[in-house]
Short mmCIF file of C-alpha atoms and ligand atoms in Angstrom, two decimals:
data_model
loop_
_atom_site.label_atom_id
_atom_site.label_comp_id
_atom_site.label_asym_id
_atom_site.label_seq_id
_atom_site.Cartn_x
_atom_site.Cartn_y
_atom_site.Cartn_z
CA MET A 1 29.15 4.28 -14.06
CA ILE A 2 26.17 4.32 -11.76
CA TYR A 3 23.90 1.57 -13.04
CA PHE A 4 20.21 2.07 -12.34
CA ASP A 5 18.81 -0.18 -15.09
CA HIS A 6 18.52 -3.61 -13.50
CA ASN A 7 15.11 -4.29 -15.08
CA ALA A 8 16.87 -4.17 -18.46
CA SER A 9 19.59 -6.56 -17.31
CA THR A 10 21.60 -7.39 -14.21
CA PRO A 11 25.34 -7.94 -13.91
CA LEU A 12 26.40 -11.57 -13.72
CA ASP A 13 26.94 -12.65 -10.10
CA GLU A 14 30.54 -13.86 -9.70
CA ARG A 15 29.33 -17.00 -7.95
CA VAL A 16 27.22 -17.71 -11.03
CA LEU A 17 30.21 -17.19 -13.31
CA ASP A 18 32.26 -19.63 -11.17
CA ALA A 19 29.52 -22.24 -11.50
CA MET A 20 29.41 -21.76 -15.29
CA LEU A 21 33.12 -21.80 -16.14
CA PRO A 22 33.71 -25.60 -16.00
CA PHE A 23 30.98 -26.03 -18.61
CA PHE A 24 33.01 -24.04 -21.12
CA THR A 25 36.17 -26.01 -20.45
CA THR A 26 36.08 -29.37 -18.65
CA PHE A 27 32.47 -30.45 -19.20
CA TYR A 28 32.06 -29.68 -22.89
CA GLY A 29 30.25 -32.91 -23.84
CA ASN A 30 26.77 -33.12 -25.26
CA PRO A 31 24.23 -33.78 -22.50
CA SER A 32 22.45 -36.23 -24.82
CA SER A 33 25.55 -38.45 -25.08
CA LEU A 34 25.20 -41.71 -23.19
CA TYR A 35 28.81 -42.10 -21.98
CA ARG A 36 29.93 -40.85 -18.56
CA HIS A 37 31.14 -37.45 -19.75
CA GLY A 38 27.75 -36.71 -21.34
CA ARG A 39 25.88 -37.99 -18.29
CA ALA A 40 27.83 -35.61 -16.03
CA VAL A 41 26.65 -32.68 -18.16
CA ARG A 42 23.07 -34.00 -18.13
CA SER A 43 23.24 -34.19 -14.36
CA ALA A 44 24.24 -30.49 -14.17
CA ILE A 45 21.15 -29.59 -16.22
CA ASP A 46 19.00 -31.69 -13.88
CA THR A 47 20.41 -29.79 -10.90
CA ALA A 48 19.67 -26.45 -12.59
CA ARG A 49 16.12 -27.62 -13.27
CA GLU A 50 15.68 -28.39 -9.56
CA GLN A 51 17.12 -24.99 -8.58
CA VAL A 52 14.83 -23.07 -10.96
CA ALA A 53 11.78 -25.13 -9.92
CA ALA A 54 12.53 -24.49 -6.22
CA LEU A 55 12.67 -20.72 -6.77
CA VAL A 56 9.06 -20.68 -7.98
CA ASN A 57 7.66 -23.61 -5.97
CA ALA A 58 7.18 -25.88 -8.98
CA ALA A 59 8.19 -29.46 -9.75
CA PRO A 60 11.43 -29.89 -11.74
CA ALA A 61 9.46 -31.84 -14.38
CA GLU A 62 7.41 -28.69 -14.98
CA VAL A 63 10.45 -26.60 -16.07
CA ILE A 64 11.37 -26.27 -19.77
CA PHE A 65 14.52 -24.27 -20.52
CA THR A 66 14.39 -21.70 -23.33
CA SER A 67 16.61 -18.99 -24.79
CA GLY A 68 15.06 -16.39 -22.46
CA GLY A 69 11.87 -14.67 -21.40
CA THR A 70 10.88 -13.72 -24.95
CA GLU A 71 10.87 -17.31 -26.14
CA ALA A 72 9.18 -18.48 -22.93
CA ASN A 73 6.36 -15.97 -23.47
CA ASN A 74 6.03 -17.00 -27.13
CA LEU A 75 5.98 -20.69 -26.18
CA SER A 76 3.38 -20.09 -23.47
CA LEU A 77 1.01 -18.23 -25.79
CA ASN A 78 1.56 -20.83 -28.49
CA THR A 79 -0.52 -23.25 -26.38
CA LEU A 80 -3.58 -21.35 -27.62
CA PRO A 81 -5.72 -23.75 -29.68
CA ALA A 82 -6.10 -22.96 -33.39
CA LYS A 83 -8.55 -20.07 -33.83
CA GLY A 84 -8.72 -19.79 -30.03
CA ARG A 85 -9.60 -16.77 -27.87
CA LEU A 86 -6.78 -15.03 -26.06
CA ALA A 87 -7.06 -12.27 -23.42
CA ILE A 88 -3.98 -10.32 -22.36
CA SER A 89 -3.55 -7.32 -20.09
CA SER A 90 -2.90 -4.02 -21.84
CA THR A 91 0.48 -3.55 -20.14
CA GLU A 92 2.22 -6.73 -21.30
CA HIS A 93 5.82 -6.91 -22.56
CA PRO A 94 6.24 -6.86 -26.38
CA SER A 95 7.16 -10.56 -26.30
CA VAL A 96 3.52 -11.15 -25.29
CA THR A 97 1.78 -8.39 -27.26
CA ASP A 98 3.65 -9.00 -30.52
CA PHE A 99 3.27 -12.78 -30.38
CA ALA A 100 -0.44 -12.33 -29.57
CA ALA A 101 -0.75 -10.09 -32.64
CA HIS A 102 1.01 -12.79 -34.68
CA LEU A 103 -1.52 -15.37 -33.45
CA THR A 104 -4.37 -13.22 -34.78
CA THR A 105 -2.89 -13.64 -38.28
CA LYS A 106 -3.47 -17.39 -37.78
CA GLY A 107 -7.12 -16.91 -36.84
CA ALA A 108 -6.94 -16.26 -33.08
CA THR A 109 -9.19 -13.64 -31.46
CA LEU A 110 -7.36 -11.20 -29.19
CA HIS A 111 -8.87 -9.18 -26.33
CA HIS A 112 -7.13 -6.62 -24.14
CA ILE A 113 -7.84 -6.36 -20.44
CA GLU A 114 -7.71 -2.69 -19.46
CA VAL A 115 -5.82 -1.31 -16.48
CA ASP A 116 -6.71 1.72 -14.36
CA SER A 117 -4.62 4.89 -14.07
CA LEU A 118 -2.29 3.11 -11.62
CA GLY A 119 -1.65 0.29 -14.08
CA VAL A 120 -3.72 -2.20 -12.06
CA ILE A 121 -6.33 -4.57 -13.48
CA PRO A 122 -9.44 -3.74 -11.44
CA ALA A 123 -11.19 -6.69 -9.78
CA SER A 124 -14.31 -5.57 -11.65
CA SER A 125 -12.62 -6.63 -14.93
CA ILE A 126 -12.73 -10.30 -13.96
CA ASP A 127 -16.34 -10.64 -15.11
CA TYR A 128 -15.39 -9.00 -18.40
CA VAL A 129 -12.63 -11.60 -18.85
CA LEU A 130 -14.95 -14.50 -18.01
CA ASN A 131 -17.61 -13.25 -20.42
CA LEU A 132 -15.06 -13.39 -23.22
CA GLN A 133 -14.86 -17.17 -22.66
CA PRO A 134 -11.15 -17.15 -23.43
CA ASP A 135 -9.02 -20.24 -23.94
CA LEU A 136 -5.95 -18.53 -22.51
CA VAL A 137 -5.42 -15.48 -20.30
CA SER A 138 -2.01 -13.82 -19.92
CA ILE A 139 -1.39 -11.32 -17.11
CA MET A 140 2.10 -10.28 -16.11
CA LEU A 141 2.95 -10.54 -12.42
CA ALA A 142 5.06 -7.38 -12.22
CA ASN A 143 5.46 -4.69 -14.85
CA ASN A 144 8.94 -4.00 -16.22
CA GLU A 145 8.34 -0.23 -16.48
CA THR A 146 6.24 0.78 -13.49
CA GLY A 147 6.97 -2.23 -11.26
CA VAL A 148 3.21 -2.61 -10.61
CA ILE A 149 2.33 -6.00 -9.14
CA GLN A 150 -0.97 -7.50 -10.31
CA ASP A 151 -3.11 -9.64 -8.03
CA VAL A 152 -2.64 -12.68 -10.27
CA ARG A 153 -3.82 -15.05 -7.55
CA LEU A 154 -7.18 -13.29 -7.24
CA ILE A 155 -7.68 -13.32 -11.00
CA THR A 156 -6.59 -16.96 -11.42
CA ASP A 157 -8.81 -18.13 -8.56
CA ALA A 158 -11.82 -16.36 -10.05
CA ILE A 159 -11.15 -17.76 -13.52
CA LYS A 160 -10.58 -21.32 -12.30
CA ALA A 161 -13.65 -21.21 -10.04
CA LYS A 162 -15.75 -20.50 -13.11
CA ASN A 163 -13.98 -22.61 -15.70
CA LYS A 164 -10.96 -24.84 -14.96
CA SER A 165 -10.19 -25.36 -18.64
CA ILE A 166 -9.20 -21.71 -19.20
CA LEU A 167 -5.40 -21.64 -19.12
CA VAL A 168 -3.68 -18.83 -17.21
CA HIS A 169 -0.17 -17.60 -17.96
CA THR A 170 1.90 -15.05 -16.10
CA ASP A 171 5.11 -13.35 -17.17
CA ALA A 172 7.07 -13.41 -13.92
CA VAL A 173 10.35 -12.19 -15.46
CA GLN A 174 10.51 -9.03 -13.35
CA ALA A 175 8.85 -10.40 -10.22
CA VAL A 176 11.03 -13.38 -9.57
CA GLY A 177 14.01 -12.80 -7.30
CA LYS A 178 12.40 -9.60 -5.96
CA ILE A 179 9.18 -10.91 -4.42
CA PRO A 180 8.08 -14.47 -3.52
CA VAL A 181 6.58 -16.28 -6.53
CA SER A 182 4.80 -19.63 -6.23
CA PHE A 183 3.62 -21.38 -9.38
CA LYS A 184 1.44 -23.69 -7.27
CA GLU A 185 -0.12 -21.06 -5.02
CA LEU A 186 -0.89 -18.76 -7.93
CA GLY A 187 -2.83 -21.66 -9.52
CA LEU A 188 -1.13 -21.08 -12.87
CA ASP A 189 -0.79 -23.23 -15.97
CA LEU A 190 2.16 -21.33 -17.47
CA LEU A 191 4.83 -19.04 -16.04
CA THR A 192 7.73 -17.25 -17.76
CA LEU A 193 11.22 -16.71 -16.30
CA SER A 194 14.42 -15.08 -17.54
CA SER A 195 17.90 -15.64 -16.19
CA HIS A 196 19.53 -12.26 -16.87
CA LYS A 197 17.11 -10.37 -14.62
CA ILE A 198 18.30 -12.33 -11.57
CA TYR A 199 22.09 -11.95 -11.95
CA GLY A 200 22.30 -14.95 -14.29
CA PRO A 201 23.56 -15.08 -17.89
CA LYS A 202 21.67 -13.64 -20.85
CA GLY A 203 20.10 -15.92 -23.44
CA CYS A 204 18.48 -18.31 -20.98
CA GLY A 205 15.02 -18.59 -19.44
CA ALA A 206 12.27 -21.09 -18.77
CA VAL A 207 8.60 -21.84 -19.11
CA VAL A 208 7.07 -23.52 -16.09
CA TYR A 209 4.05 -25.46 -17.29
CA ASN A 210 1.30 -27.64 -15.95
CA ASN A 211 1.90 -31.23 -17.15
CA GLU A 212 -1.82 -31.66 -17.82
CA HIS A 213 -1.55 -29.14 -20.66
CA PRO A 214 1.44 -29.90 -22.91
CA LEU A 215 3.28 -27.11 -24.70
CA LYS A 216 3.25 -26.76 -28.48
CA PRO A 217 6.82 -26.39 -29.78
CA LEU A 218 7.93 -23.49 -31.95
CA MET A 219 10.92 -25.44 -33.26
CA PHE A 220 11.42 -29.01 -34.44
CA GLY A 221 14.36 -31.34 -34.75
CA GLY A 222 15.41 -32.89 -31.45
CA ASN A 223 14.12 -34.53 -28.30
CA GLN A 224 15.56 -32.06 -25.83
CA GLU A 225 13.26 -30.54 -23.23
CA LYS A 226 10.59 -33.20 -23.91
CA ASP A 227 10.43 -32.16 -27.60
CA PHE A 228 8.98 -28.80 -26.52
CA ARG A 229 12.25 -26.97 -27.07
CA PRO A 230 14.54 -29.02 -29.33
CA GLY A 231 18.22 -28.21 -29.89
CA THR A 232 21.36 -28.96 -27.89
CA GLU A 233 21.04 -27.25 -24.54
CA ASN A 234 22.96 -24.05 -23.74
CA VAL A 235 24.55 -25.94 -20.86
CA ALA A 236 26.74 -23.24 -19.29
CA ALA A 237 23.85 -20.73 -19.36
CA ILE A 238 21.41 -23.25 -17.89
CA VAL A 239 23.89 -24.08 -15.10
CA GLY A 240 24.33 -20.33 -14.48
CA PHE A 241 20.57 -19.77 -14.46
CA GLY A 242 20.22 -22.60 -11.93
CA LYS A 243 22.88 -21.10 -9.66
CA ALA A 244 21.32 -17.62 -9.98
CA ALA A 245 17.93 -19.12 -9.05
CA GLU A 246 19.42 -20.89 -6.03
CA LEU A 247 21.04 -17.66 -4.80
CA ALA A 248 17.86 -15.64 -5.46
CA ALA A 249 15.87 -18.07 -3.31
CA ILE A 250 18.39 -18.06 -0.45
CA GLU A 251 18.86 -14.28 -0.50
CA LEU A 252 15.30 -13.19 -1.30
CA ASN A 253 14.59 -11.54 2.06
CA HIS A 254 17.95 -9.80 2.18
CA ARG A 255 17.60 -8.53 -1.40
CA HIS A 256 14.06 -7.35 -0.81
CA ALA A 257 15.07 -5.43 2.32
CA HIS A 258 18.08 -3.76 0.64
CA LEU A 259 16.11 -2.72 -2.45
CA ALA A 260 13.05 -1.53 -0.52
CA GLN A 261 15.19 0.63 1.75
CA LEU A 262 16.97 2.24 -1.21
CA LYS A 263 13.69 2.75 -3.04
CA GLN A 264 12.16 4.52 -0.06
CA LYS A 265 15.14 6.91 0.17
CA PHE A 266 15.05 7.47 -3.59
CA GLU A 267 11.36 8.30 -3.66
CA ALA A 268 11.62 10.59 -0.64
CA ALA A 269 14.33 12.56 -2.48
CA LEU A 270 12.38 12.60 -5.77
CA THR A 271 9.31 14.12 -4.13
CA GLN A 272 11.38 17.24 -3.37
CA ILE A 273 11.62 17.95 -7.11
CA PRO A 274 8.89 20.27 -8.43
CA ASN A 275 6.38 18.91 -10.97
CA LEU A 276 7.69 15.36 -10.56
CA CYS A 277 5.16 12.54 -10.58
CA ILE A 278 6.01 8.96 -9.60
CA PHE A 279 3.81 6.66 -11.65
CA SER A 280 1.71 4.08 -9.79
CA GLN A 281 3.14 5.33 -6.49
CA THR A 282 0.10 4.44 -4.43
CA THR A 283 -0.19 0.81 -5.51
CA GLU A 284 1.89 -2.27 -4.74
CA ARG A 285 5.09 -2.27 -6.78
CA LEU A 286 8.40 -4.10 -6.96
CA PRO A 287 10.92 -3.06 -4.31
CA ASN A 288 13.42 -1.90 -6.96
CA THR A 289 11.42 -0.02 -9.60
CA ILE A 290 10.56 3.68 -9.81
CA GLN A 291 9.18 5.28 -12.94
CA PHE A 292 8.59 9.00 -12.89
CA GLY A 293 7.83 11.91 -15.17
CA ILE A 294 8.52 15.63 -14.88
CA ASP A 295 6.11 17.89 -16.69
CA GLY A 296 7.81 19.79 -19.50
CA VAL A 297 11.00 17.68 -19.51
CA ASP A 298 12.00 15.48 -22.48
CA GLY A 299 12.72 12.00 -21.11
CA GLU A 300 15.14 10.97 -23.89
CA MET A 301 17.11 14.20 -23.47
CA LEU A 302 17.26 13.72 -19.72
CA LEU A 303 18.44 10.14 -20.21
CA MET A 304 21.27 11.33 -22.48
CA ASN A 305 22.25 14.08 -20.03
CA LEU A 306 22.36 11.61 -17.17
CA ASP A 307 24.40 9.26 -19.35
CA ARG A 308 26.95 12.04 -19.92
CA GLY A 309 27.19 12.29 -16.14
CA GLY A 310 27.85 8.54 -15.87
CA ILE A 311 24.37 7.42 -14.84
CA ALA A 312 22.50 4.67 -16.72
CA VAL A 313 18.70 4.73 -16.59
CA SER A 314 15.97 3.82 -19.03
CA SER A 315 13.26 5.98 -20.55
CA GLY A 316 10.88 3.07 -21.06
CA SER A 317 11.02 -0.69 -21.49
CA ALA A 318 14.50 -1.95 -22.51
CA CYS A 319 13.32 -3.26 -25.83
CA LYS A 320 11.82 0.08 -26.81
CA SER A 321 14.55 2.42 -25.59
CA GLY A 322 16.02 4.41 -28.41
CA SER A 323 12.58 5.04 -29.86
CA ASN A 324 10.83 8.28 -29.01
CA GLU A 325 7.33 6.86 -28.78
CA ILE A 326 5.20 7.07 -25.69
CA SER A 327 5.43 3.88 -23.70
CA PRO A 328 2.39 1.66 -24.43
CA VAL A 329 2.24 0.93 -20.69
CA LEU A 330 1.80 4.61 -19.80
CA LYS A 331 -0.60 4.98 -22.72
CA ALA A 332 -2.70 2.13 -21.32
CA MET A 333 -2.72 3.96 -17.97
CA LYS A 334 -3.98 7.08 -19.81
CA ILE A 335 -1.08 9.20 -18.57
CA ALA A 336 -1.06 12.60 -20.32
CA PRO A 337 1.25 12.40 -23.38
CA ASN A 338 3.48 15.28 -22.19
CA LEU A 339 4.11 13.62 -18.86
CA ALA A 340 4.52 10.17 -20.46
CA LYS A 341 7.17 11.59 -22.85
CA SER A 342 9.23 12.67 -19.86
CA ALA A 343 9.24 9.19 -18.29
CA ILE A 344 12.42 7.88 -16.72
CA ARG A 345 12.69 4.42 -15.19
CA VAL A 346 15.12 3.75 -12.39
CA SER A 347 15.55 0.08 -11.49
CA LEU A 348 17.77 -0.66 -8.53
CA GLY A 349 20.04 -3.63 -7.92
CA MET A 350 22.09 -5.16 -5.17
CA SER A 351 25.24 -3.11 -5.76
CA ASN A 352 23.48 0.28 -5.59
CA THR A 353 24.12 2.55 -2.61
CA GLU A 354 22.58 5.59 -0.91
CA ASP A 355 25.51 7.68 -2.10
CA GLN A 356 24.63 6.85 -5.72
CA ILE A 357 21.09 8.06 -5.08
CA THR A 358 22.45 11.37 -3.77
CA GLN A 359 24.59 11.73 -6.90
CA PHE A 360 21.58 10.99 -9.11
CA ILE A 361 19.38 13.54 -7.34
CA ASN A 362 22.09 16.24 -7.61
CA GLN A 363 22.45 15.65 -11.34
CA LEU A 364 18.70 15.49 -11.85
CA LYS A 365 18.23 18.86 -10.12
CA LYS A 366 20.90 20.37 -12.37
CA HIS A 367 19.24 19.15 -15.59
CA VAL A 368 15.69 19.91 -14.57
CA ASN A 369 16.44 23.48 -13.48
CA HIS A 370 17.77 24.45 -16.91
N1 PLP B 401 9.11 -10.06 -19.99
C1 PLP B 401 9.44 -8.97 -19.30
C2 PLP B 401 8.46 -8.42 -18.31
C3 PLP B 401 10.68 -8.37 -19.48
O1 PLP B 401 11.00 -7.27 -18.79
C4 PLP B 401 11.57 -8.92 -20.43
C5 PLP B 401 12.87 -8.27 -20.71
O2 PLP B 401 13.03 -7.08 -20.66
C6 PLP B 401 11.18 -10.07 -21.12
C7 PLP B 401 9.94 -10.62 -20.88
C8 PLP B 401 12.07 -10.72 -22.14
O3 PLP B 401 13.08 -11.48 -21.51
P1 PLP B 401 14.43 -11.83 -22.31
O4 PLP B 401 15.25 -10.58 -22.35
O5 PLP B 401 15.07 -12.92 -21.47
O6 PLP B 401 14.03 -12.33 -23.65
#
C-alpha cells in the first residue's frame, strides 16, 4: 500500500513502540501507588510531560494528558463560563464545532469567524472578533484538510492588546511536528495536541493550558492530572506520546525538509493534469498537505479507484470520510459544490518517496481520463 493519509493517522515509530513496551510488561503498576514500583511509573509520566512540553515550548506543569485531540478540544472549550460568548473559526475540526454547538444548548452564544476563499482568516476580521466581546476564541493553527496555517500569533496579539481576559485556544493537532509551535510565543491560553499525528500511539493527547486559568473537568472521580482529567493514566500511550514528541522536536527540520521537497514535486506533477485545482495553493500551508479537486470528477469514486490500485488517500477530514457531503471547510471557503465534491486530500509522511508520487500520478491520469 502507498499511504498518503498521514493527517488521518501516522504509523507508530518503532522507537516509540520500544519505549512503550516495558509499560505493558515490566512497569504495570498504578502511577498513583506510593511504593517504588508505582513511583517508577509516575516518573515515566513526568518524563513524557517534559518531552511534550518541550515540543511546544511550554512548562511541564502546563500539560494535561487526555485521550486525544478530540477530548483536548472539548476540555479547552469547556473553560467557557456559563452562558459565555464563544467565537470559533469556520474551518474548525468537528471536535471543536460539535462541542461548541453542544455548549449553545447550555446557554452559550456561538459566533463563527469567516475565512476567505483561501481558507485564511483575514486580518480585517480581528475587529469583528473584538466587537463580539467573546470570553473564548478558538482558531486552529493548521487545517487538517487544506493544510492552511493561520496567523494565530497576529490574532492573539491583537486580542490580548485589547482585552487580556479573553482566552485564546488553538488546535495545533496538525501543526505540531511539521512546523515550529510555541505555546509561549503564540501568547495562548489553551493548545490542543494529539499523539497519533506525530508517529505516536492513538488514544492519547494533551491540553496545554495557562495556569492562571484552570480547566473545568468533563469527568469526575480521581485526582489524576490535577483533577482536570481523572482516571488512571494510559501510561504506555503517554510514554509513547512523550517519546514521539521528543523525536518530533529533534527531527523537526529534517522532517520539514523531506516533506516540503516531496510536496513541491507532487504539486508540480499535479499541475500537469487538466482542470485540476489545488485548494489554498497560494497561501502558507503545512509542508505535507495537498488538497485538490478536478472539475467533473467524483471524489469518493476516485478515492475508491485509487484504493483498488493500492493507494490510500482521503476525500475530506478523516472523521467525515465515508459520507458524501461537501466538506464544511471547502464550503466555508465558498468553493463551488462541483469542485468541492471532487476533493481529494493527500497528506505525506516520512516514509513516502518520489517513486510513490510517480505511481500516484500515473494512476490518477488513468482514472481522470476515463
Ligand atoms: N483536531 C484536528 C485538526 C484533527 O485533525 C484531529 C484528528 O483528525 C483532531 C483534532 C482529533 O484528534 P484525535 O483523533 O486525537 O481525537
